[in-house]
């Protein structure tokens, strides 16, 4: 079945630091890959996605590249801000799994001023 | 456009009580699902529906019932609450394709005492 393994946190950074959150996956077929973000007290919202190998998703300064050869979708941001403090979830969806979204455990990121 | 609306936001139940968590979406999405979020475990799928009249079990369905009589509504029923069901519950909807994002409600924080 499908599964997502995500770097465990929590991660604490200073403002303007570089952020990487590792994500690897196991899936049959050709999944679509997503990063969702959850700000305190809110539901999840889509941050970025990639739907085929070598696609790069980007949004709000975050990037992630769909690497089929390493089954990875690592999230990166070059210079974080306090407002980036949130929980980040890697997820995948595939036809072979009835379109269900499978989530990683989530990584809590705290950015200090 | 309200998106996905969940009620209530907070609830305290006594062991053995039953209740219904409401979820409604106004985007005409076919696919709706319920997740629970527990620390260190990410989001786990409870039940999902691929259209009105069709429901199926996710990873952790025991103790929960769902129905889907309309496209818009997907209530989650706790039959006899247990302390192990203390969690944050999220409803989500998406259209019926693998590439599209899921839209989440704000969540219901449930405590069973």
Coordinates of N, CA and C in Angstrom, one line a residue:
Chain A
X1 N 0.8 -1.2 0.0 CA 0.0 0.0 0.0 C 0.8 1.2 0.0
X2 N 0.2 2.4 -0.1 CA 0.9 3.7 -0.1 C 1.3 4.1 1.3
X3 N 2.5 4.7 1.4 CA 2.9 5.3 2.7 C 3.8 6.4 2.5
X4 N 3.9 7.3 3.5 CA 4.8 8.5 3.4 C 5.6 8.5 4.7
X5 N 6.9 8.7 4.6 CA 7.8 8.8 5.7 C 8.4 10.2 5.7
X6 N 8.2 10.9 6.8 CA 8.5 12.3 6.9 C 9.5 12.5 8.0
X7 N 10.4 13.5 7.8 CA 11.4 13.8 8.8 C 10.7 14.2 10.1
X8 N 11.2 13.7 11.2 CA 10.5 14.0 12.4 C 11.0 15.3 13.0
X9 N 10.1 16.0 13.7 CA 10.6 17.2 14.3 C 10.6 17.1 15.8
X10 N 10.4 18.1 16.5 CA 10.2 19.5 15.9 C 11.5 20.1 15.4
X11 N 11.4 21.1 14.6 CA 12.5 21.8 14.0 C 12.4 23.3 14.5
X12 N 13.4 23.8 15.0 CA 13.5 25.2 15.5 C 14.6 25.9 14.7
X13 N 14.2 27.0 14.1 CA 15.2 27.7 13.3 C 15.1 29.2 13.6
X14 N 16.2 29.9 13.3 CA 16.2 31.4 13.4 C 15.7 31.9 12.0
X15 N 15.1 33.1 12.1 CA 14.7 33.8 10.9 C 15.8 33.9 9.9
X16 N 15.4 33.7 8.6 CA 16.4 33.8 7.5 C 17.2 32.5 7.3
X17 N 17.0 31.5 8.2 CA 17.7 30.3 8.0 C 17.1 29.5 6.9
X18 N 17.9 28.4 6.4 CA 17.4 27.6 5.4 C 16.7 26.4 6.0
X19 N 15.5 26.0 5.4 CA 14.7 24.9 5.9 C 14.6 23.8 4.9
X20 N 14.9 22.6 5.3 CA 14.6 21.4 4.6 C 13.8 20.4 5.4
X21 N 12.8 19.9 4.8 CA 12.0 18.8 5.5 C 12.0 17.6 4.5
X22 N 12.6 16.5 5.0 CA 12.7 15.3 4.1 C 11.4 14.5 4.0
X23 N 11.0 14.0 2.8 CA 9.9 13.2 2.7 C 10.2 12.1 1.6
X24 N 9.9 10.9 2.0 CA 10.1 9.8 1.0 C 8.7 9.0 1.0
X25 N 8.5 8.3 -0.1 CA 7.2 7.7 -0.2 C 7.3 6.3 -0.8
X26 N 6.3 5.5 -0.5 CA 6.1 4.2 -1.2 C 4.8 4.2 -1.8
X27 N 4.7 3.8 -3.1 CA 3.4 3.8 -3.8 C 3.5 3.0 -5.0
X28 N 2.3 2.4 -5.4 CA 2.2 1.7 -6.6 C 1.7 2.7 -7.7
X29 N 2.1 2.5 -8.9 CA 1.7 3.4 -10.0 C 2.4 4.7 -9.9
X30 N 1.7 5.7 -10.3 CA 2.3 7.1 -10.5 C 1.6 8.0 -9.6
X31 N 2.0 8.2 -8.4 CA 1.2 9.1 -7.5 C 1.4 10.5 -7.7
X32 N 0.5 11.3 -7.3 CA 0.7 12.8 -7.2 C 1.2 13.1 -5.7
X33 N 2.0 14.1 -5.6 CA 2.7 14.4 -4.3 C 2.3 15.8 -3.9
X34 N 2.1 16.0 -2.6 CA 1.6 17.2 -2.0 C 2.4 17.6 -0.8
X35 N 2.5 18.9 -0.5 CA 2.8 19.4 0.8 C 1.6 20.3 1.3
X36 N 1.2 19.9 2.5 CA 0.1 20.7 3.1 C 0.7 21.4 4.4
X37 N 0.2 22.6 4.7 CA 0.6 23.3 5.9 C -0.5 23.6 6.8
X38 N -0.3 23.4 8.1 CA -1.3 23.7 9.1 C -0.8 24.8 10.1
X39 N -1.4 25.9 10.0 CA -1.1 27.0 10.9 C -1.8 26.8 12.2
X40 N -1.3 27.3 13.3 CA -1.9 27.1 14.6 C -3.4 27.3 14.6
X41 N -4.2 26.3 15.1 CA -5.6 26.5 15.3 C -6.4 26.4 14.0
X42 N -5.8 26.0 12.9 CA -6.5 26.0 11.6 C -6.5 24.6 11.0
X43 N -7.2 24.4 9.9 CA -7.2 23.2 9.2 C -6.0 23.2 8.2
X44 N -5.8 22.1 7.5 CA -4.7 22.0 6.5 C -5.0 22.8 5.3
X45 N -4.0 23.3 4.6 CA -4.2 23.9 3.3 C -3.0 23.5 2.4
X46 N -3.3 23.5 1.2 CA -2.3 23.0 0.2 C -1.2 24.1 0.1
X47 N 0.0 23.6 0.2 CA 1.2 24.5 0.0 C 1.7 24.4 -1.4
X48 N 1.9 23.2 -1.9 CA 2.4 23.0 -3.3 C 2.1 21.5 -3.6
X49 N 2.2 21.3 -4.9 CA 2.1 19.9 -5.4 C 2.9 19.6 -6.6
X50 N 3.1 18.3 -6.9 CA 3.7 17.9 -8.2 C 3.0 16.6 -8.6
X51 N 2.8 16.6 -9.9 CA 1.9 15.4 -10.4 C 2.7 14.4 -11.2
X52 N 3.9 14.7 -11.6 CA 4.7 13.7 -12.3 C 6.2 13.9 -12.0
X53 N 6.9 12.9 -12.4 CA 8.4 12.9 -12.1 C 9.1 14.1 -12.7
X54 N 10.0 14.6 -11.9 CA 10.8 15.8 -12.2 C 10.0 17.1 -12.1
X55 N 8.7 17.1 -11.9 CA 8.0 18.3 -11.7 C 8.5 19.0 -10.4
X56 N 8.5 20.3 -10.4 CA 8.8 21.1 -9.2 C 7.6 21.9 -8.9
X57 N 7.1 21.7 -7.6 CA 6.1 22.6 -7.1 C 6.7 23.7 -6.3
X58 N 6.0 24.9 -6.4 CA 6.5 26.0 -5.6 C 5.4 26.9 -5.2
X59 N 5.6 27.6 -4.1 CA 4.6 28.5 -3.6 C 5.2 29.2 -2.3
X60 N 5.0 30.5 -2.2 CA 5.4 31.3 -1.0 C 6.9 31.1 -0.7
X61 N 7.7 30.8 -1.7 CA 9.1 30.7 -1.4 C 9.5 29.2 -1.2
X62 N 8.6 28.4 -1.0 CA 8.8 26.9 -0.8 C 8.9 26.2 -2.1
X63 N 9.8 25.2 -2.2 CA 9.9 24.4 -3.4 C 10.0 22.9 -3.0
X64 N 9.6 22.0 -3.9 CA 9.8 20.6 -3.7 C 9.8 20.0 -5.1
X65 N 10.8 19.0 -5.3 CA 10.9 18.4 -6.6 C 10.5 16.9 -6.5
X66 N 9.7 16.4 -7.4 CA 9.3 15.0 -7.5 C 10.4 14.2 -8.0
X67 N 11.1 13.4 -7.2 CA 12.2 12.6 -7.6 C 11.7 11.1 -7.6
X68 N 11.5 10.6 -8.8 CA 11.0 9.2 -8.8 C 12.1 8.2 -8.5
X69 N 13.3 8.5 -8.9 CA 14.4 7.6 -8.7 C 14.8 7.4 -7.3
X70 N 14.5 8.4 -6.4 CA 14.8 8.3 -5.0 C 13.5 8.3 -4.2
X71 N 12.4 8.2 -4.9 CA 11.0 8.3 -4.3 C 11.0 9.3 -3.1
X72 N 11.3 10.6 -3.5 CA 11.4 11.6 -2.5 C 10.7 12.9 -3.0
X73 N 10.4 13.7 -2.1 CA 9.7 15.0 -2.4 C 10.0 16.0 -1.2
X74 N 11.3 16.3 -1.1 CA 11.8 17.1 0.0 C 11.3 18.6 -0.1
X75 N 10.9 19.2 1.0 CA 10.5 20.6 1.0 C 11.6 21.5 1.4
X76 N 11.8 22.6 0.7 CA 12.9 23.5 1.0 C 12.4 25.0 0.9
X77 N 13.0 25.8 1.8 CA 12.8 27.2 1.7 C 14.1 27.9 2.0
X78 N 14.5 28.8 1.3 CA 15.9 29.4 1.4 C 16.0 30.4 2.6
X79 N 14.9 31.0 3.0 CA 15.0 32.1 4.0 C 13.7 32.1 4.8
X80 N 13.6 31.5 5.9 CA 12.3 31.3 6.6 C 12.0 32.6 7.4
X81 N 10.7 32.8 7.6 CA 10.2 33.9 8.4 C 9.4 33.4 9.6
X82 N 9.2 34.2 10.6 CA 8.4 33.8 11.8 C 7.0 33.3 11.3
X83 N 6.5 33.9 10.3 CA 5.2 33.5 9.8 C 5.1 32.1 9.2
X84 N 6.3 31.5 9.0 CA 6.3 30.1 8.5 C 6.2 29.1 9.6
X85 N 6.1 29.5 10.8 CA 5.9 28.5 11.9 C 4.6 27.8 11.7
X86 N 4.7 26.5 11.6 CA 3.5 25.7 11.3 C 3.8 24.2 11.4
X87 N 2.8 23.4 11.1 CA 3.1 22.0 10.9 C 3.0 21.7 9.4
X88 N 4.0 20.9 8.9 CA 4.0 20.6 7.5 C 3.8 19.1 7.3
X89 N 2.9 18.8 6.4 CA 2.6 17.4 6.1 C 2.9 17.1 4.6
X90 N 3.6 16.0 4.4 CA 3.8 15.5 3.1 C 2.7 14.5 2.8
X91 N 2.2 14.4 1.6 CA 1.1 13.5 1.3 C 1.1 13.0 -0.1
X92 N 0.5 11.9 -0.4 CA 0.4 11.4 -1.8 C -1.0 10.9 -2.1
X93 N -1.3 10.8 -3.4 CA -2.6 10.3 -3.8 C -2.3 9.5 -5.1
X94 N -3.0 8.4 -5.3 CA -2.8 7.6 -6.5 C -4.1 6.9 -6.8
X95 N -4.3 6.6 -8.1 CA -5.5 5.9 -8.6 C -5.5 4.5 -8.0
X96 N -4.4 3.9 -7.8 CA -4.3 2.5 -7.3 C -4.8 2.4 -5.9
X97 N -4.9 3.5 -5.2 CA -5.4 3.5 -3.8 C -6.7 4.3 -3.7
X98 N -7.5 4.3 -4.8 CA -8.8 4.9 -4.8 C -8.8 6.4 -4.5
X99 N -7.7 7.0 -4.9 CA -7.5 8.5 -4.8 C -7.4 9.0 -3.3
X100 N -7.3 8.1 -2.4 CA -7.2 8.5 -1.0 C -5.8 9.2 -0.8
X101 N -5.9 10.2 0.1 CA -4.6 10.9 0.5 C -4.0 10.2 1.6
X102 N -2.7 9.8 1.5 CA -1.9 9.3 2.6 C -1.0 10.3 3.1
X103 N -1.0 10.5 4.4 CA -0.2 11.6 5.0 C 1.0 11.1 5.8
X104 N 2.1 11.9 5.8 CA 3.2 11.6 6.7 C 2.7 12.1 8.1
X105 N 3.6 11.9 9.1 CA 3.3 12.2 10.5 C 3.3 13.7 10.8
X106 N 3.8 14.5 9.9 CA 3.9 16.0 10.1 C 5.2 16.4 10.8
X107 N 5.6 17.6 10.4 CA 6.8 18.2 11.0 C 6.5 19.5 11.6
X108 N 6.7 19.7 12.9 CA 6.4 21.0 13.5 C 7.7 21.9 13.3
X109 N 7.5 23.1 12.7 CA 8.5 24.0 12.5 C 8.3 25.3 13.3
X110 N 9.2 25.7 14.0 CA 9.1 27.0 14.8 C 10.3 27.9 14.3
X111 N 9.9 29.1 13.9 CA 11.0 30.0 13.5 C 11.0 31.2 14.5
X112 N 12.2 31.4 15.1 CA 12.4 32.4 16.1 C 12.9 33.7 15.4
X113 N 12.4 34.8 16.0 CA 12.9 36.1 15.4 C 14.3 36.4 15.8
Chain B
X1 N -18.3 31.9 -1.1 CA -18.0 30.4 -1.0 C -17.4 30.1 0.3
X2 N -18.2 29.2 1.1 CA -17.8 28.9 2.4 C -16.7 27.8 2.4
X3 N -16.6 26.9 1.4 CA -15.6 25.9 1.4 C -16.2 24.7 2.2
X4 N -15.4 24.2 3.2 CA -15.8 23.1 4.0 C -16.1 23.6 5.4
X5 N -17.3 23.4 5.9 CA -17.7 23.8 7.2 C -17.9 22.7 8.1
X6 N -17.2 22.7 9.3 CA -17.4 21.7 10.3 C -18.0 22.3 11.5
X7 N -18.8 21.6 12.2 CA -19.4 21.9 13.5 C -19.5 20.7 14.3
X8 N -19.3 20.8 15.7 CA -18.9 22.0 16.4 C -17.4 22.2 16.3
X9 N -16.8 23.2 16.8 CA -15.3 23.4 16.9 C -14.7 22.7 18.1
X10 N -15.5 22.7 19.2 CA -15.0 22.0 20.4 C -16.2 21.2 21.0
X11 N -15.8 20.1 21.6 CA -16.9 19.2 22.2 C -16.2 18.4 23.3
X12 N -16.9 18.3 24.4 CA -16.5 17.4 25.5 C -17.6 16.4 25.7
X13 N -17.3 15.1 25.7 CA -18.3 14.1 25.8 C -17.9 13.2 27.0
X14 N -18.9 12.6 27.6 CA -18.6 11.6 28.6 C -18.5 10.2 27.9
X15 N -17.8 9.3 28.5 CA -17.6 8.0 27.9 C -19.0 7.4 27.8
X16 N -19.3 6.8 26.6 CA -20.5 6.1 26.3 C -21.5 7.0 25.6
X17 N -21.3 8.3 25.6 CA -22.3 9.2 24.9 C -22.0 9.1 23.4
X18 N -23.1 9.4 22.7 CA -22.9 9.5 21.2 C -23.1 10.9 20.7
X19 N -22.5 11.2 19.6 CA -22.7 12.5 19.0 C -22.4 12.4 17.5
X20 N -22.8 13.5 16.8 CA -22.5 13.6 15.3 C -21.7 14.8 15.1
X21 N -20.6 14.7 14.3 CA -19.9 15.8 13.8 C -20.4 16.1 12.4
X22 N -20.7 17.4 12.2 CA -21.2 17.8 11.0 C -20.2 18.3 10.0
X23 N -20.3 18.0 8.7 CA -19.4 18.5 7.7 C -20.3 18.8 6.5
X24 N -20.1 20.0 5.9 CA -20.8 20.4 4.7 C -19.8 21.1 3.8
X25 N -19.9 20.9 2.5 CA -19.1 21.6 1.5 C -20.0 22.1 0.4
X26 N -19.6 23.3 -0.2 CA -20.4 23.9 -1.2 C -19.7 24.0 -2.5
X27 N -18.8 23.1 -2.8 CA -18.0 23.1 -4.0 C -18.3 22.0 -5.0
X28 N -19.4 21.3 -4.6 CA -19.9 20.2 -5.5 C -18.8 19.1 -5.7
X29 N -18.0 18.9 -4.7 CA -17.0 17.8 -4.7 C -17.6 16.5 -4.5
X30 N -17.1 15.5 -5.3 CA -17.6 14.1 -5.2 C -17.0 13.5 -4.0
X31 N -15.8 13.7 -3.7 CA -15.0 13.0 -2.7 C -14.9 13.7 -1.4
X32 N -15.4 13.0 -0.3 CA -15.3 13.6 1.0 C -14.7 12.6 2.0
X33 N -14.0 13.1 3.0 CA -13.4 12.1 3.9 C -13.3 12.7 5.3
X34 N -13.1 11.9 6.3 CA -12.9 12.2 7.7 C -11.6 11.7 8.1
X35 N -10.8 12.6 8.8 CA -9.5 12.2 9.4 C -9.5 12.5 10.9
X36 N -8.7 11.8 11.6 CA -8.4 12.2 12.9 C -6.9 12.5 13.0
X37 N -6.5 13.5 13.8 CA -5.2 13.9 13.9 C -4.7 13.7 15.4
X38 N -3.7 12.9 15.6 CA -3.2 12.7 16.9 C -1.7 13.0 16.9
X39 N -1.1 13.4 18.0 CA 0.3 13.8 18.0 C 1.2 12.7 17.5
X40 N 2.1 13.0 16.6 CA 3.1 12.1 16.1 C 2.6 11.0 15.1
X41 N 1.3 11.1 14.8 CA 0.7 10.1 13.9 C 0.1 10.7 12.6
X42 N 0.3 12.0 12.4 CA -0.2 12.6 11.2 C -1.8 12.5 11.2
X43 N -2.3 12.4 10.0 CA -3.7 12.3 9.8 C -4.0 10.9 9.4
X44 N -5.0 10.3 10.0 CA -5.4 8.9 9.7 C -6.8 9.0 9.2
X45 N -7.1 8.2 8.1 CA -8.4 8.3 7.5 C -9.3 7.4 8.2
X46 N -10.5 7.9 8.5 CA -11.5 7.2 9.3 C -12.5 6.5 8.3
X47 N -13.2 7.4 7.5 CA -14.1 6.9 6.5 C -14.0 7.9 5.3
X48 N -14.4 7.4 4.2 CA -14.5 8.3 3.0 C -15.7 8.0 2.1
X49 N -16.0 8.9 1.2 CA -17.1 8.7 0.3 C -16.7 9.2 -1.1
X50 N -17.0 8.5 -2.1 CA -16.7 8.9 -3.5 C -17.9 9.5 -4.2
X51 N -19.0 9.6 -3.5 CA -20.2 10.2 -4.0 C -21.4 9.9 -3.1
X52 N -22.5 10.6 -3.4 CA -23.7 10.4 -2.6 C -24.1 8.9 -2.6
X53 N -24.4 8.4 -1.5 CA -24.8 7.0 -1.4 C -23.7 6.0 -1.3
X54 N -22.5 6.4 -1.4 CA -21.3 5.5 -1.4 C -20.3 5.9 -0.3
X55 N -20.1 5.0 0.6 CA -19.1 5.2 1.7 C -18.2 4.0 1.8
X56 N -17.0 4.2 2.4 CA -16.1 3.1 2.6 C -15.2 3.4 3.8
X57 N -14.6 2.3 4.3 CA -13.8 2.5 5.5 C -12.4 2.9 5.2
X58 N -11.8 3.7 6.1 CA -10.4 4.0 6.0 C -9.6 3.1 6.9
X59 N -8.5 3.7 7.4 CA -7.6 3.0 8.3 C -8.1 2.7 9.7
X60 N -8.9 3.6 10.2 CA -9.3 3.5 11.6 C -10.8 3.7 11.8
X61 N -11.6 2.8 11.2 CA -13.1 3.1 11.2 C -13.8 2.7 12.4
X62 N -13.2 1.9 13.3 CA -14.0 1.3 14.4 C -14.5 2.4 15.4
X63 N -15.8 2.3 15.7 CA -16.4 3.2 16.6 C -17.0 4.4 15.9
X64 N -16.9 4.4 14.6 CA -17.5 5.6 13.8 C -18.4 5.1 12.7
X65 N -19.4 5.8 12.4 CA -20.3 5.6 11.3 C -20.4 6.8 10.5
X66 N -20.6 6.6 9.2 CA -20.9 7.8 8.3 C -22.0 7.4 7.3
X67 N -22.6 8.5 6.7 CA -23.5 8.3 5.7 C -23.4 9.5 4.7
X68 N -23.8 9.3 3.5 CA -23.7 10.4 2.5 C -25.0 10.4 1.7
X69 N -26.0 11.1 2.2 CA -27.3 11.2 1.5 C -27.3 12.3 0.5
X70 N -26.4 13.3 0.6 CA -26.4 14.3 -0.4 C -24.9 14.6 -0.8
X71 N -24.7 15.3 -1.9 CA -23.3 15.6 -2.2 C -22.6 16.5 -1.2
X72 N -23.5 17.4 -0.6 CA -22.9 18.4 0.3 C -22.5 18.0 1.7
X73 N -23.2 17.0 2.2 CA -23.1 16.7 3.6 C -22.5 15.3 3.9
X74 N -21.6 15.2 4.9 CA -21.0 14.0 5.2 C -20.8 13.9 6.7
X75 N -21.8 13.6 7.5 CA -21.7 13.6 9.0 C -20.9 12.4 9.5
X76 N -20.2 12.5 10.6 CA -19.5 11.5 11.2 C -20.1 11.2 12.6
X77 N -20.6 10.0 12.8 CA -21.2 9.6 14.1 C -20.3 8.8 15.0
X78 N -20.2 9.2 16.2 CA -19.5 8.4 17.2 C -20.6 7.7 18.0
X79 N -20.5 6.4 18.0 CA -21.6 5.6 18.5 C -21.7 5.5 20.0
X80 N -20.5 5.3 20.6 CA -20.4 5.2 22.0 C -19.0 5.7 22.4
X81 N -18.9 7.0 22.7 CA -17.6 7.6 22.8 C -16.7 6.9 23.9
X82 N -15.4 6.8 23.5 CA -14.4 6.3 24.4 C -13.2 7.3 24.5
X83 N -12.5 7.2 25.6 CA -11.3 8.2 25.8 C -10.3 8.1 24.6
X84 N -10.2 6.9 24.0 CA -9.3 6.7 22.8 C -9.7 7.5 21.6
X85 N -11.0 8.1 21.6 CA -11.4 8.9 20.5 C -11.2 10.4 20.8
X86 N -10.5 10.7 21.9 CA -10.1 12.1 22.1 C -9.1 12.4 21.0
X87 N -9.4 13.5 20.2 CA -8.6 13.7 19.0 C -9.1 15.0 18.4
X88 N -8.4 15.5 17.4 CA -8.9 16.5 16.5 C -9.3 15.9 15.2
X89 N -10.6 16.2 14.8 CA -11.2 15.6 13.6 C -11.3 16.6 12.5
X90 N -10.9 16.2 11.3 CA -11.0 17.1 10.1 C -11.8 16.4 9.1
X91 N -12.6 17.2 8.5 CA -13.3 16.8 7.3 C -12.7 17.4 6.1
X92 N -12.6 16.7 4.9 CA -12.0 17.2 3.7 C -12.8 16.9 2.5
X93 N -12.7 17.7 1.5 CA -13.4 17.4 0.2 C -12.4 17.7 -0.9
X94 N -12.6 17.0 -2.0 CA -11.9 17.2 -3.2 C -12.7 16.7 -4.4
X95 N -12.4 17.1 -5.6 CA -13.1 16.6 -6.7 C -12.5 15.2 -7.0
X96 N -13.0 14.5 -7.9 CA -12.7 13.1 -8.1 C -11.5 12.7 -8.9
X97 N -10.4 13.5 -8.8 CA -9.2 13.2 -9.5 C -8.0 13.2 -8.6
X98 N -7.0 12.5 -9.1 CA -5.8 12.2 -8.2 C -5.0 13.5 -8.0
X99 N -5.1 14.4 -8.9 CA -4.1 15.6 -8.9 C -4.6 16.7 -8.1
X100 N -5.8 16.8 -7.7 CA -6.4 18.0 -7.2 C -6.2 18.1 -5.7
X101 N -6.2 19.3 -5.2 CA -6.0 19.5 -3.7 C -7.3 19.1 -3.0
X102 N -7.1 18.8 -1.7 CA -8.2 18.6 -0.8 C -8.4 19.9 0.0
X103 N -9.6 20.2 0.3 CA -10.0 21.4 1.1 C -10.4 20.9 2.4
X104 N -9.9 21.4 3.5 CA -10.1 21.0 4.8 C -11.0 22.0 5.6
X105 N -11.8 21.4 6.5 CA -12.5 22.2 7.5 C -11.6 22.7 8.6
X106 N -12.1 23.5 9.5 CA -11.3 24.0 10.6 C -11.0 23.0 11.7
X107 N -11.7 21.9 11.7 CA -11.4 20.9 12.7 C -12.4 21.0 13.9
X108 N -12.5 19.8 14.5 CA -13.3 19.7 15.7 C -12.4 19.0 16.8
X109 N -12.2 19.8 17.9 CA -11.4 19.2 19.0 C -12.4 18.5 19.9
X110 N -12.2 17.2 20.0 CA -13.1 16.4 20.8 C -12.4 15.8 22.0
X111 N -12.9 16.0 23.2 CA -12.4 15.4 24.4 C -13.4 14.4 25.0
X112 N -13.0 13.2 25.2 CA -13.9 12.2 25.9 C -13.4 11.9 27.3
X113 N -14.2 12.2 28.3 CA -13.8 12.0 29.7 C -14.4 10.8 30.3

